[in-house]
């Protein structure tokens, strides 16, 4: 029987004086079932069986603003700047504005983790298996708060949200020696998790903010019915003028989900999202890795596969993102063959004309959601240890030669040039590199 307990009492100068300290306890326990007397009959095939349990809390004192740390959110500095309208002697007039507000209850964010695990080893240590089921609750998350602009200054940072993550992990290893010449091993790792907002101050249910019940990674967008083929289809479809103008054959046709005869985002709330729905979840699910090793005399071969079982991704439509035609200031080769024309009506991309709204055809939509599930051979290495009686003749203690490759190939349904492991850069110019190596290792 194993048991351990810890307690932390932490203080910080980043919060108001009444809320600077927090106590964060944790404990873990384990039961080695295989050591019990009633398990004695299993010793011939079961080497180890252990049940684990843990519960613990840690505190977080760091809040981010605009992607950068806000080290002292309890101190509200005055706002300063230069007026763009009032000039003095040819220069803009400096001004000082009201300081932002500070939440009177600003304090530690707490992260509580709970874990249930099982370990077992059997068949003379050839099979080793580990399973973990866990949950992690982040309470009183340090976030920015939105208040009406009539406030006249910056809204305070506050402990305004809760997040719960649940998941599991599996690791299994099989290793065996066939005879004095041959041995091999296989290692499998598999994990999955899901994070949900359980508390957030968003009384209107605005989709521009987090909301209770939101699964992290959700992507809202329109449902694509296809590409307009004729002028009659354009005139007979729902009104899409809220997204752009001058609609014509070759443009995207969006589905009128709420049946009001127009395509829009409604009030952009949970109760009225217009014609938008959740079209993807961009958080990878089912991450896995497979490692294999084979040895024969002086030769050894190792390989590592890595991938994701479920991953949906909508390429952003920002300027200079090269996935979409005519959106990045240059033309990729596949744009010439995959854009709509009267002779290419089954094209993937819309027609190449310039519209009054350059983003109307590349709104977040179901048509361009990518299936990013994949498996990739991340590494393959063949090594040969030169026999010691040969290397000793030239004054060496050890020598080996190897050849290896990285990112050798992958299987994925994601459309090129996108890569499931690389979020697109501004011009999608940094791809996964395939690397080949030939080397010699010697020891004196």
mmCIF file of N, CA and C in Angstrom, residues 125-223:
data_model
loop_
_atom_site.group_PDB
_atom_site.id
_atom_site.type_symbol
_atom_site.label_atom_id
_atom_site.label_comp_id
_atom_site.label_asym_id
_atom_site.label_seq_id
_atom_site.Cartn_x
_atom_site.Cartn_y
_atom_site.Cartn_z
ATOM 1 N N UNK A 125 7.224 -10.510 -18.011
ATOM 2 C CA UNK A 125 7.564 -9.120 -18.336
ATOM 3 C C UNK A 125 7.552 -8.814 -19.832
ATOM 4 N N UNK A 126 6.968 -9.686 -20.620
ATOM 5 C CA UNK A 126 6.914 -9.404 -22.052
ATOM 6 C C UNK A 126 5.825 -8.386 -22.395
ATOM 7 N N UNK A 127 4.710 -8.409 -21.670
ATOM 8 C CA UNK A 127 3.619 -7.474 -21.906
ATOM 9 C C UNK A 127 3.506 -6.512 -20.740
ATOM 10 N N UNK A 128 3.542 -5.214 -21.066
ATOM 11 C CA UNK A 128 3.404 -4.175 -20.052
ATOM 12 C C UNK A 128 2.287 -3.231 -20.503
ATOM 13 N N UNK A 129 1.339 -2.945 -19.609
ATOM 14 C CA UNK A 129 0.145 -2.177 -19.971
ATOM 15 C C UNK A 129 -0.141 -1.142 -18.894
ATOM 16 N N UNK A 130 -0.463 0.088 -19.333
ATOM 17 C CA UNK A 130 -0.827 1.177 -18.419
ATOM 18 C C UNK A 130 -2.057 1.883 -18.960
ATOM 19 N N UNK A 131 -3.029 2.131 -18.089
ATOM 20 C CA UNK A 131 -4.242 2.850 -18.461
ATOM 21 C C UNK A 131 -4.512 3.926 -17.425
ATOM 22 N N UNK A 132 -4.835 5.146 -17.904
ATOM 23 C CA UNK A 132 -5.159 6.263 -17.025
ATOM 24 C C UNK A 132 -6.433 6.937 -17.500
ATOM 25 N N UNK A 133 -7.319 7.187 -16.568
ATOM 26 C CA UNK A 133 -8.551 7.933 -16.793
ATOM 27 C C UNK A 133 -8.480 9.177 -15.906
ATOM 28 N N UNK A 134 -8.644 10.356 -16.495
ATOM 29 C CA UNK A 134 -8.416 11.560 -15.698
ATOM 30 C C UNK A 134 -9.438 12.644 -16.013
ATOM 31 N N UNK A 135 -9.528 13.580 -15.100
ATOM 32 C CA UNK A 135 -10.292 14.814 -15.317
ATOM 33 C C UNK A 135 -9.500 15.965 -14.714
ATOM 34 N N UNK A 136 -9.627 17.115 -15.328
ATOM 35 C CA UNK A 136 -8.917 18.303 -14.840
ATOM 36 C C UNK A 136 -9.882 19.472 -14.896
ATOM 37 N N UNK A 137 -10.128 20.072 -13.747
ATOM 38 C CA UNK A 137 -11.048 21.206 -13.652
ATOM 39 C C UNK A 137 -10.272 22.476 -13.315
ATOM 40 N N UNK A 138 -10.395 23.452 -14.184
ATOM 41 C CA UNK A 138 -9.774 24.750 -13.941
ATOM 42 C C UNK A 138 -10.851 25.693 -13.432
ATOM 43 N N UNK A 139 -10.732 26.085 -12.184
ATOM 44 C CA UNK A 139 -11.721 26.936 -11.530
ATOM 45 C C UNK A 139 -11.205 28.369 -11.437
ATOM 46 N N UNK A 140 -12.133 29.302 -11.517
ATOM 47 C CA UNK A 140 -11.812 30.728 -11.356
ATOM 48 C C UNK A 140 -10.723 31.146 -12.341
ATOM 49 N N UNK A 141 -10.919 30.787 -13.616
ATOM 50 C CA UNK A 141 -9.929 31.131 -14.639
ATOM 51 C C UNK A 141 -9.745 32.639 -14.741
ATOM 52 N N UNK A 142 -8.498 33.050 -14.858
ATOM 53 C CA UNK A 142 -8.175 34.463 -14.999
ATOM 54 C C UNK A 142 -8.415 34.878 -16.444
ATOM 55 N N UNK A 143 -9.437 35.689 -16.671
ATOM 56 C CA UNK A 143 -9.806 36.072 -18.033
ATOM 57 C C UNK A 143 -10.142 37.565 -18.094
ATOM 58 N N UNK A 144 -10.212 38.047 -19.320
ATOM 59 C CA UNK A 144 -10.701 39.403 -19.551
ATOM 60 C C UNK A 144 -12.229 39.390 -19.536
ATOM 61 N N UNK A 145 -12.815 40.452 -19.060
ATOM 62 C CA UNK A 145 -14.269 40.578 -18.973
ATOM 63 C C UNK A 145 -14.718 41.703 -19.897
ATOM 64 N N UNK A 146 -15.803 41.462 -20.635
ATOM 65 C CA UNK A 146 -16.373 42.488 -21.512
ATOM 66 C C UNK A 146 -17.542 43.172 -20.811
ATOM 67 N N UNK A 147 -17.495 44.498 -20.762
ATOM 68 C CA UNK A 147 -18.585 45.293 -20.197
ATOM 69 C C UNK A 147 -18.999 46.342 -21.228
ATOM 70 N N UNK A 148 -20.217 46.907 -21.110
ATOM 71 C CA UNK A 148 -20.658 47.914 -22.086
ATOM 72 C C UNK A 148 -19.662 49.060 -22.208
ATOM 73 N N UNK A 149 -19.523 49.593 -23.435
ATOM 74 C CA UNK A 149 -18.563 50.664 -23.668
ATOM 75 C C UNK A 149 -18.894 51.939 -22.911
ATOM 76 N N UNK A 150 -20.143 52.054 -22.445
ATOM 77 C CA UNK A 150 -20.516 53.237 -21.665
ATOM 78 C C UNK A 150 -19.722 53.327 -20.371
ATOM 79 N N UNK A 151 -19.051 52.219 -19.975
ATOM 80 C CA UNK A 151 -18.214 52.228 -18.784
ATOM 81 C C UNK A 151 -17.158 53.320 -18.878
ATOM 82 N N UNK A 152 -16.599 53.536 -20.049
ATOM 83 C CA UNK A 152 -15.645 54.620 -20.241
ATOM 84 C C UNK A 152 -14.206 54.261 -19.958
ATOM 85 N N UNK A 153 -13.939 53.018 -19.593
ATOM 86 C CA UNK A 153 -12.561 52.596 -19.342
ATOM 87 C C UNK A 153 -12.482 51.089 -19.539
ATOM 88 N N UNK A 154 -11.281 50.538 -19.339
ATOM 89 C CA UNK A 154 -11.111 49.107 -19.544
ATOM 90 C C UNK A 154 -11.816 48.310 -18.461
ATOM 91 N N UNK A 155 -12.481 47.225 -18.863
ATOM 92 C CA UNK A 155 -13.133 46.341 -17.899
ATOM 93 C C UNK A 155 -12.067 45.592 -17.101
ATOM 94 N N UNK A 156 -12.369 45.203 -15.878
ATOM 95 C CA UNK A 156 -11.365 44.530 -15.044
ATOM 96 C C UNK A 156 -11.134 43.086 -15.467
ATOM 97 N N UNK A 157 -9.937 42.593 -15.230
ATOM 98 C CA UNK A 157 -9.680 41.160 -15.345
ATOM 99 C C UNK A 157 -10.265 40.493 -14.112
ATOM 100 N N UNK A 158 -10.781 39.293 -14.287
ATOM 101 C CA UNK A 158 -11.491 38.666 -13.176
ATOM 102 C C UNK A 158 -11.391 37.153 -13.270
ATOM 103 N N UNK A 159 -11.738 36.490 -12.162
ATOM 104 C CA UNK A 159 -11.842 35.031 -12.127
ATOM 105 C C UNK A 159 -13.246 34.670 -12.600
ATOM 106 N N UNK A 160 -13.421 34.628 -13.917
ATOM 107 C CA UNK A 160 -14.773 34.630 -14.467
ATOM 108 C C UNK A 160 -15.158 33.372 -15.227
ATOM 109 N N UNK A 161 -14.346 32.328 -15.227
ATOM 110 C CA UNK A 161 -14.677 31.165 -16.057
ATOM 111 C C UNK A 161 -14.159 29.884 -15.422
ATOM 112 N N UNK A 162 -14.818 28.768 -15.779
ATOM 113 C CA UNK A 162 -14.388 27.431 -15.379
ATOM 114 C C UNK A 162 -14.277 26.559 -16.623
ATOM 115 N N UNK A 163 -13.330 25.645 -16.602
ATOM 116 C CA UNK A 163 -13.098 24.737 -17.723
ATOM 117 C C UNK A 163 -12.869 23.332 -17.187
ATOM 118 N N UNK A 164 -13.505 22.335 -17.825
ATOM 119 C CA UNK A 164 -13.312 20.943 -17.403
ATOM 120 C C UNK A 164 -12.806 20.125 -18.580
ATOM 121 N N UNK A 165 -11.724 19.400 -18.347
ATOM 122 C CA UNK A 165 -11.138 18.524 -19.347
ATOM 123 C C UNK A 165 -11.189 17.089 -18.850
ATOM 124 N N UNK A 166 -11.688 16.193 -19.674
ATOM 125 C CA UNK A 166 -11.706 14.773 -19.343
ATOM 126 C C UNK A 166 -10.977 14.011 -20.445
ATOM 127 N N UNK A 167 -10.309 12.944 -20.074
ATOM 128 C CA UNK A 167 -9.575 12.191 -21.074
ATOM 129 C C UNK A 167 -9.041 10.884 -20.545
ATOM 130 N N UNK A 168 -8.368 10.179 -21.407
ATOM 131 C CA UNK A 168 -7.766 8.898 -21.038
ATOM 132 C C UNK A 168 -6.497 8.681 -21.852
ATOM 133 N N UNK A 169 -5.633 7.816 -21.334
ATOM 134 C CA UNK A 169 -4.377 7.491 -21.991
ATOM 135 C C UNK A 169 -4.106 5.999 -21.839
ATOM 136 N N UNK A 170 -3.577 5.403 -22.886
ATOM 137 C CA UNK A 170 -3.211 3.985 -22.876
ATOM 138 C C UNK A 170 -1.794 3.847 -23.406
ATOM 139 N N UNK A 171 -1.018 3.022 -22.738
ATOM 140 C CA UNK A 171 0.317 2.682 -23.208
ATOM 141 C C UNK A 171 0.503 1.182 -23.068
ATOM 142 N N UNK A 172 0.902 0.519 -24.141
ATOM 143 C CA UNK A 172 1.096 -0.935 -24.127
ATOM 144 C C UNK A 172 2.420 -1.266 -24.803
ATOM 145 N N UNK A 173 3.178 -2.163 -24.198
ATOM 146 C CA UNK A 173 4.472 -2.575 -24.737
ATOM 147 C C UNK A 173 4.550 -4.098 -24.782
ATOM 148 N N UNK A 174 4.952 -4.611 -25.915
ATOM 149 C CA UNK A 174 5.223 -6.051 -26.055
ATOM 150 C C UNK A 174 6.668 -6.204 -26.511
ATOM 151 N N UNK A 175 7.436 -6.947 -25.732
ATOM 152 C CA UNK A 175 8.832 -7.195 -26.085
ATOM 153 C C UNK A 175 9.120 -8.693 -25.943
ATOM 154 N N UNK A 176 9.945 -9.196 -26.849
ATOM 155 C CA UNK A 176 10.207 -10.636 -26.833
ATOM 156 C C UNK A 176 11.549 -10.917 -27.521
ATOM 157 N N UNK A 177 12.229 -11.938 -27.042
ATOM 158 C CA UNK A 177 13.424 -12.447 -27.686
ATOM 159 C C UNK A 177 13.124 -13.841 -28.201
ATOM 160 N N UNK A 178 13.204 -14.002 -29.531
ATOM 161 C CA UNK A 178 12.876 -15.285 -30.146
ATOM 162 C C UNK A 178 13.987 -16.300 -29.889
ATOM 163 N N UNK A 179 15.216 -15.893 -30.129
ATOM 164 C CA UNK A 179 16.380 -16.741 -29.852
ATOM 165 C C UNK A 179 17.575 -15.816 -29.647
ATOM 166 N N UNK A 180 18.778 -16.382 -29.678
ATOM 167 C CA UNK A 180 19.968 -15.579 -29.421
ATOM 168 C C UNK A 180 20.230 -14.548 -30.499
ATOM 169 N N UNK A 181 19.623 -14.713 -31.673
ATOM 170 C CA UNK A 181 19.861 -13.785 -32.774
ATOM 171 C C UNK A 181 18.748 -12.760 -32.945
ATOM 172 N N UNK A 182 17.505 -13.157 -32.695
ATOM 173 C CA UNK A 182 16.351 -12.314 -33.006
ATOM 174 C C UNK A 182 15.691 -11.774 -31.733
ATOM 175 N N UNK A 183 15.328 -10.489 -31.762
ATOM 176 C CA UNK A 183 14.481 -9.892 -30.724
ATOM 177 C C UNK A 183 13.672 -8.766 -31.355
ATOM 178 N N UNK A 184 12.546 -8.400 -30.735
ATOM 179 C CA UNK A 184 11.697 -7.339 -31.260
ATOM 180 C C UNK A 184 10.853 -6.750 -30.138
ATOM 181 N N UNK A 185 10.298 -5.576 -30.393
ATOM 182 C CA UNK A 185 9.390 -4.929 -29.440
ATOM 183 C C UNK A 185 8.449 -4.020 -30.192
ATOM 184 N N UNK A 186 7.245 -3.844 -29.641
ATOM 185 C CA UNK A 186 6.231 -2.943 -30.186
ATOM 186 C C UNK A 186 5.658 -2.121 -29.027
ATOM 187 N N UNK A 187 5.603 -0.820 -29.214
ATOM 188 C CA UNK A 187 5.061 0.087 -28.194
ATOM 189 C C UNK A 187 3.922 0.891 -28.814
ATOM 190 N N UNK A 188 2.778 0.882 -28.175
ATOM 191 C CA UNK A 188 1.608 1.624 -28.628
ATOM 192 C C UNK A 188 1.211 2.643 -27.573
ATOM 193 N N UNK A 189 1.022 3.885 -27.983
ATOM 194 C CA UNK A 189 0.527 4.942 -27.097
ATOM 195 C C UNK A 189 -0.690 5.581 -27.751
ATOM 196 N N UNK A 190 -1.763 5.733 -26.980
ATOM 197 C CA UNK A 190 -3.016 6.278 -27.496
ATOM 198 C C UNK A 190 -3.639 7.163 -26.427
ATOM 199 N N UNK A 191 -4.109 8.344 -26.816
ATOM 200 C CA UNK A 191 -4.680 9.277 -25.843
ATOM 201 C C UNK A 191 -5.780 10.098 -26.488
ATOM 202 N N UNK A 192 -6.741 10.538 -25.655
ATOM 203 C CA UNK A 192 -7.833 11.376 -26.135
ATOM 204 C C UNK A 192 -8.316 12.245 -24.981
ATOM 205 N N UNK A 193 -8.802 13.440 -25.302
ATOM 206 C CA UNK A 193 -9.326 14.336 -24.270
ATOM 207 C C UNK A 193 -10.334 15.287 -24.884
ATOM 208 N N UNK A 194 -11.151 15.871 -24.030
ATOM 209 C CA UNK A 194 -12.192 16.808 -24.447
ATOM 210 C C UNK A 194 -12.314 17.881 -23.381
ATOM 211 N N UNK A 195 -12.334 19.136 -23.794
ATOM 212 C CA UNK A 195 -12.416 20.258 -22.855
ATOM 213 C C UNK A 195 -13.693 21.043 -23.101
ATOM 214 N N UNK A 196 -14.421 21.359 -22.015
ATOM 215 C CA UNK A 196 -15.719 22.027 -22.107
ATOM 216 C C UNK A 196 -15.753 23.205 -21.132
ATOM 217 N N UNK A 197 -16.279 24.333 -21.596
ATOM 218 C CA UNK A 197 -16.490 25.490 -20.726
ATOM 219 C C UNK A 197 -17.690 25.195 -19.815
ATOM 220 N N UNK A 198 -17.497 25.243 -18.507
ATOM 221 C CA UNK A 198 -18.582 24.967 -17.562
ATOM 222 C C UNK A 198 -19.093 26.228 -16.859
ATOM 223 N N UNK A 199 -18.355 27.330 -16.993
ATOM 224 C CA UNK A 199 -18.812 28.591 -16.408
ATOM 225 C C UNK A 199 -18.208 29.729 -17.216
ATOM 226 N N UNK A 200 -19.047 30.690 -17.600
ATOM 227 C CA UNK A 200 -18.549 31.874 -18.301
ATOM 228 C C UNK A 200 -19.628 32.948 -18.246
ATOM 229 N N UNK A 201 -19.195 34.158 -17.995
ATOM 230 C CA UNK A 201 -20.142 35.270 -17.877
ATOM 231 C C UNK A 201 -20.473 35.791 -19.274
ATOM 232 N N UNK A 202 -21.463 35.172 -19.905
ATOM 233 C CA UNK A 202 -21.899 35.555 -21.247
ATOM 234 C C UNK A 202 -23.425 35.472 -21.274
ATOM 235 N N UNK A 203 -24.103 36.430 -20.631
ATOM 236 C CA UNK A 203 -25.558 36.327 -20.458
ATOM 237 C C UNK A 203 -26.350 36.329 -21.761
ATOM 238 N N UNK A 204 -25.808 36.927 -22.822
ATOM 239 C CA UNK A 204 -26.542 36.968 -24.090
ATOM 240 C C UNK A 204 -26.286 35.750 -24.960
ATOM 241 N N UNK A 205 -25.320 34.916 -24.571
ATOM 242 C CA UNK A 205 -24.978 33.769 -25.409
ATOM 243 C C UNK A 205 -24.284 34.167 -26.692
ATOM 244 N N UNK A 206 -23.527 35.276 -26.664
ATOM 245 C CA UNK A 206 -22.843 35.754 -27.862
ATOM 246 C C UNK A 206 -21.826 34.720 -28.342
ATOM 247 N N UNK A 207 -21.822 34.483 -29.647
ATOM 248 C CA UNK A 207 -20.861 33.549 -30.228
ATOM 249 C C UNK A 207 -19.497 34.192 -30.448
ATOM 250 N N UNK A 208 -19.378 35.471 -30.155
ATOM 251 C CA UNK A 208 -18.084 36.142 -30.225
ATOM 252 C C UNK A 208 -17.260 35.902 -28.971
ATOM 253 N N UNK A 209 -17.900 35.290 -27.950
ATOM 254 C CA UNK A 209 -17.219 34.993 -26.705
ATOM 255 C C UNK A 209 -17.375 33.514 -26.398
ATOM 256 N N UNK A 210 -16.669 33.087 -25.342
ATOM 257 C CA UNK A 210 -16.889 31.732 -24.827
ATOM 258 C C UNK A 210 -18.294 31.649 -24.242
ATOM 259 N N UNK A 211 -18.822 30.444 -24.135
ATOM 260 C CA UNK A 211 -20.139 30.256 -23.541
ATOM 261 C C UNK A 211 -20.200 28.901 -22.858
ATOM 262 N N UNK A 212 -21.087 28.790 -21.886
ATOM 263 C CA UNK A 212 -21.221 27.548 -21.130
ATOM 264 C C UNK A 212 -21.662 26.420 -22.061
ATOM 265 N N UNK A 213 -20.962 25.308 -21.986
ATOM 266 C CA UNK A 213 -21.247 24.169 -22.850
ATOM 267 C C UNK A 213 -20.391 24.132 -24.101
ATOM 268 N N UNK A 214 -19.613 25.163 -24.334
ATOM 269 C CA UNK A 214 -18.768 25.185 -25.528
ATOM 270 C C UNK A 214 -17.652 24.151 -25.414
ATOM 271 N N UNK A 215 -17.501 23.347 -26.445
ATOM 272 C CA UNK A 215 -16.393 22.399 -26.525
ATOM 273 C C UNK A 215 -15.224 23.113 -27.183
ATOM 274 N N UNK A 216 -14.095 23.134 -26.514
ATOM 275 C CA UNK A 216 -12.936 23.844 -27.048
ATOM 276 C C UNK A 216 -12.551 23.247 -28.406
ATOM 277 N N UNK A 217 -12.411 24.117 -29.388
ATOM 278 C CA UNK A 217 -12.088 23.687 -30.748
ATOM 279 C C UNK A 217 -13.251 23.824 -31.709
ATOM 280 N N UNK A 218 -14.440 24.178 -31.203
ATOM 281 C CA UNK A 218 -15.599 24.320 -32.092
ATOM 282 C C UNK A 218 -15.376 25.416 -33.130
ATOM 283 N N UNK A 219 -15.821 25.146 -34.331
ATOM 284 C CA UNK A 219 -15.778 26.130 -35.401
ATOM 285 C C UNK A 219 -17.179 26.289 -35.985
ATOM 286 N N UNK A 220 -17.696 27.512 -35.891
ATOM 287 C CA UNK A 220 -19.009 27.812 -36.463
ATOM 288 C C UNK A 220 -18.841 28.275 -37.913
ATOM 289 N N UNK A 221 -19.829 27.941 -38.753
ATOM 290 C CA UNK A 221 -19.765 28.370 -40.138
ATOM 291 C C UNK A 221 -21.045 28.036 -40.879
ATOM 292 N N UNK A 222 -21.067 28.356 -42.145
ATOM 293 C CA UNK A 222 -22.224 28.101 -42.992
ATOM 294 C C UNK A 222 -22.126 26.702 -43.615
ATOM 295 N N UNK A 223 -23.277 26.174 -43.990
ATOM 296 C CA UNK A 223 -23.331 24.902 -44.702
ATOM 297 C C UNK A 223 -23.366 25.205 -46.203
#
